[in-house]
XYZ file of N, CA and C in Angstrom:
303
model
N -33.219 12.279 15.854
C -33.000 11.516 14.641
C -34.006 10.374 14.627
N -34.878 10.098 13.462
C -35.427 8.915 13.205
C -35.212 8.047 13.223
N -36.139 6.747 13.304
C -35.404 5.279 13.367
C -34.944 5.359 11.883
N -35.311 6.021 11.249
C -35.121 5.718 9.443
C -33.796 6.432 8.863
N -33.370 7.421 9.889
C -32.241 8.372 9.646
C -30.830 7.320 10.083
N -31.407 6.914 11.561
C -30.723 6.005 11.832
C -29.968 4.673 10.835
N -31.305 3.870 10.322
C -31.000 3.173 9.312
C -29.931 3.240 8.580
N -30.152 4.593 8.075
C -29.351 4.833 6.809
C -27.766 5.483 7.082
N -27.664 5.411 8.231
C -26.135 5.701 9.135
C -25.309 4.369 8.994
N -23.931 4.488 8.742
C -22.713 3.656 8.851
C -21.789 4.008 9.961
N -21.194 3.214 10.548
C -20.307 3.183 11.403
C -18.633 3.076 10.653
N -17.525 4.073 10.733
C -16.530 3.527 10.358
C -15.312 4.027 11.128
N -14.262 3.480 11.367
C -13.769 3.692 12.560
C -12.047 4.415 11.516
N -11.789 5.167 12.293
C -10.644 6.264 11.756
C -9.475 6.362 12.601
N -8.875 5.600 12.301
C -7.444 5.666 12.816
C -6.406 7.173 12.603
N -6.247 7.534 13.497
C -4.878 8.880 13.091
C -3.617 8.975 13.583
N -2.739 9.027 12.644
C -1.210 8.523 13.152
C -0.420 10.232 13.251
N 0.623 10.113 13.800
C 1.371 11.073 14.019
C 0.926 12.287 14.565
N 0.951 13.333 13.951
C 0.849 14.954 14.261
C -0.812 14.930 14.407
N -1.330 14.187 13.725
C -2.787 14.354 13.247
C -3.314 13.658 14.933
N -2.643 12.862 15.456
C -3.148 12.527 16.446
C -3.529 13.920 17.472
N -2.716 15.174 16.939
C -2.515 16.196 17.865
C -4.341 17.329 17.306
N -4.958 16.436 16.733
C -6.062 16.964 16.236
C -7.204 16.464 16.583
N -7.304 14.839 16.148
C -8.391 14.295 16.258
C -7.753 13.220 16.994
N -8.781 12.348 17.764
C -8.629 10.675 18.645
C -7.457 10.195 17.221
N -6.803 9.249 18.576
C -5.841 8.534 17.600
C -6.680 7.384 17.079
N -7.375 7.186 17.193
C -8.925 6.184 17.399
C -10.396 6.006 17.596
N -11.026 6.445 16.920
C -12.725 6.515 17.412
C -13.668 6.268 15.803
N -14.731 5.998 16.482
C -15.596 5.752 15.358
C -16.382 6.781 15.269
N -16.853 6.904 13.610
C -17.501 7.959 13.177
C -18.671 7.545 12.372
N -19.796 8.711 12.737
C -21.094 7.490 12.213
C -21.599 8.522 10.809
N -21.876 8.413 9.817
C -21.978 9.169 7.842
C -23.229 8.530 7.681
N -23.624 9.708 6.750
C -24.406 8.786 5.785
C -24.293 7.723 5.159
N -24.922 6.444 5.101
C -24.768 5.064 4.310
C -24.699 5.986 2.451
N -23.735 5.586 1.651
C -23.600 6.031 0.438
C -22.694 6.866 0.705
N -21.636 7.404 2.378
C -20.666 8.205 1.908
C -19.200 7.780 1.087
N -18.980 8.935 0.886
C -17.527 8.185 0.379
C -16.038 9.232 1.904
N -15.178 8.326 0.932
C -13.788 8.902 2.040
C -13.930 10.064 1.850
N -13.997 10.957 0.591
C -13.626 12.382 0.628
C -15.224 13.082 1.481
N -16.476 12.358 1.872
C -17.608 12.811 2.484
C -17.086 12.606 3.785
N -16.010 11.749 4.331
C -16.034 11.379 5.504
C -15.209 12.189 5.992
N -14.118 12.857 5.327
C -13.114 13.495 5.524
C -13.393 14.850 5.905
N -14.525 15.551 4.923
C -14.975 17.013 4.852
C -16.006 16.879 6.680
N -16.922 15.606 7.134
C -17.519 15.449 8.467
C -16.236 15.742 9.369
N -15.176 15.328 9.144
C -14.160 15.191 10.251
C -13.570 16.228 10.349
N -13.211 16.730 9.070
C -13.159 18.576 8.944
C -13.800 19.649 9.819
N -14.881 19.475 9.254
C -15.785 20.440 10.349
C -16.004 20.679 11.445
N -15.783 19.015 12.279
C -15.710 18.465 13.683
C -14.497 18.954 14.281
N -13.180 18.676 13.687
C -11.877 19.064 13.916
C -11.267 20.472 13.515
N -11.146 21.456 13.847
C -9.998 22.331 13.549
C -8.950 22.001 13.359
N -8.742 22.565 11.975
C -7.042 22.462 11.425
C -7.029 20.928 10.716
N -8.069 19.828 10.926
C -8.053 18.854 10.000
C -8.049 18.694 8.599
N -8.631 19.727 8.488
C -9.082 20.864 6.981
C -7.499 21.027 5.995
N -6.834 21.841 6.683
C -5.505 22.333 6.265
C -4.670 21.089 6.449
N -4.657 20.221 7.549
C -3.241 19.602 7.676
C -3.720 18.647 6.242
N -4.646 17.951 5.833
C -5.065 16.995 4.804
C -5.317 17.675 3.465
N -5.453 18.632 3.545
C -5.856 19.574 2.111
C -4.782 20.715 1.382
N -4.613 21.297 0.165
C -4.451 21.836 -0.080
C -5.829 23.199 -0.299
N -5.314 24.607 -0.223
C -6.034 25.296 -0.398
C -7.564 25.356 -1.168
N -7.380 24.229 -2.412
C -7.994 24.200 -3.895
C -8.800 22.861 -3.526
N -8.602 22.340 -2.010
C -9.216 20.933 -2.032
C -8.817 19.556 -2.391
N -7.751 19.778 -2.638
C -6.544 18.118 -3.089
C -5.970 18.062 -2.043
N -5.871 16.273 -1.572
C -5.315 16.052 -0.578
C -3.916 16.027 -0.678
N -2.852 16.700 0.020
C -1.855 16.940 0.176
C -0.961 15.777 -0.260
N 0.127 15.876 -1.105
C 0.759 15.055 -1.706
C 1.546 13.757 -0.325
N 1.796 14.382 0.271
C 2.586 13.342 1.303
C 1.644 12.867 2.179
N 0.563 13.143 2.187
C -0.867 12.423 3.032
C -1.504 10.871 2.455
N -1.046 10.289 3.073
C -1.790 8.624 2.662
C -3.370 8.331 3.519
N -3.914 8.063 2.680
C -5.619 7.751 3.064
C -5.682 6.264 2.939
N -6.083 5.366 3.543
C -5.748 4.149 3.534
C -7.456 3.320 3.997
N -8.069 2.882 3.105
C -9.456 2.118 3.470
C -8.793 0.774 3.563
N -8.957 0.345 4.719
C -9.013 -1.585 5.075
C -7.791 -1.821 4.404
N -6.617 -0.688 4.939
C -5.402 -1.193 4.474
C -4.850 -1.025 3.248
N -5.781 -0.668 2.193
C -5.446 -0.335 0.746
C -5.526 1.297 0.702
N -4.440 2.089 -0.067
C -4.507 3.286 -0.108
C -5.434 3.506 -0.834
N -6.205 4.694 -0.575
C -7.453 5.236 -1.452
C -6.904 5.570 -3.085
N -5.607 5.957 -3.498
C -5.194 6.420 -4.703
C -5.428 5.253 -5.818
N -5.545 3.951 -5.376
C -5.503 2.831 -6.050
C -7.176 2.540 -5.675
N -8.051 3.329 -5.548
C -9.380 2.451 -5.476
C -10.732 3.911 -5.920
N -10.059 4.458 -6.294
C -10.936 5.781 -6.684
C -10.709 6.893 -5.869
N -9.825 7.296 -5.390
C -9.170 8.806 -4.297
C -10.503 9.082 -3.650
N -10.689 9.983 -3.679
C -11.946 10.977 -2.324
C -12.538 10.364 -2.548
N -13.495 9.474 -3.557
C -15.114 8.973 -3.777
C -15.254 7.905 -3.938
N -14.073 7.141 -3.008
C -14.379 5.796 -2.408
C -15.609 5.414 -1.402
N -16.144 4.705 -2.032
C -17.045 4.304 -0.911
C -16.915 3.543 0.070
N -17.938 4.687 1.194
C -17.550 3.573 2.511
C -18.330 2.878 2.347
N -18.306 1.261 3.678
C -19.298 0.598 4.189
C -19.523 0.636 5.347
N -20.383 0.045 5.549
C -20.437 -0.204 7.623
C -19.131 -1.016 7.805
N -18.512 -0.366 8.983
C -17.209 -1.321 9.611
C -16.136 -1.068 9.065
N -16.099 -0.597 7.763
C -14.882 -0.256 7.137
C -13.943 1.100 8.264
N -12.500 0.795 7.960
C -11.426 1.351 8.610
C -10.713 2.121 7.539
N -10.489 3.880 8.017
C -9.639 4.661 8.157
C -8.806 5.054 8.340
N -7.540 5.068 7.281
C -6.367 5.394 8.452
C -5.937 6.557 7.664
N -5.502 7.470 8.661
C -4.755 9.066 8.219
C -3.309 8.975 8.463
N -2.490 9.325 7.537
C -0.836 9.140 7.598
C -0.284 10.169 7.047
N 0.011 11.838 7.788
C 0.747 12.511 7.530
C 1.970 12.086 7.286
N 2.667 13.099 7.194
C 4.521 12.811 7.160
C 5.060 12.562 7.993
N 6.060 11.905 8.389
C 6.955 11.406 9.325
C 7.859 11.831 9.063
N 8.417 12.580 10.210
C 9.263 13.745 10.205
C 10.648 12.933 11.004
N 11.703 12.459 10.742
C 12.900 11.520 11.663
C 14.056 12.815 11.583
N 14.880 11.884 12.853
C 15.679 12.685 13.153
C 16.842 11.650 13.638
């Protein structure tokens, strides 16, 4: 990778709660293209992860109704869904269902 490829890389760190922890780090940073958005960051983590794909998606590509996407604490549904943009440093959080008993 170039110093220039480099450049244009963001750092954003992805929190995963519950079941999803049984997929990806409950914690780690992930480095995108500068200009991605959540739903670009999501489809990288996809590919990386098996079964990240399905547990967050419906067949057709909509994120699953009981799945919360959460940038810097604010849910993505209130800030533009998938084509939120990231920044450098910005935080991820994945929140399947919580299943009690």
């Amino acid at each position: 990778m170039s110093s220039v490829d480099r450049e244009n890389r963001i750092q954003v760190k992805v929190r995963a709660f519950a079941m999803l922890r049984d997929i990806l780090p409950a914690e780690h940073d992930a480095e995108v293209p500068g200009g991605s958005t959540v739903g670009g960051l999501l489809d990288h983590l996809s590919a990386r992860y098996p079964g990240l794909g399905e547990a967050l998606f419906t067949p057709e590509g909509v994120v699953r109704d009981y799945v919360n996407i959460l940038k810097n604490g604010r849910n993505i549904h209130f800030s533009g869904g998938l084509a939120t943009p990231l920044d450098d440093g910005d935080t991820v959080a994945l929140f399947p269902p919580a299943a009690g008993g």
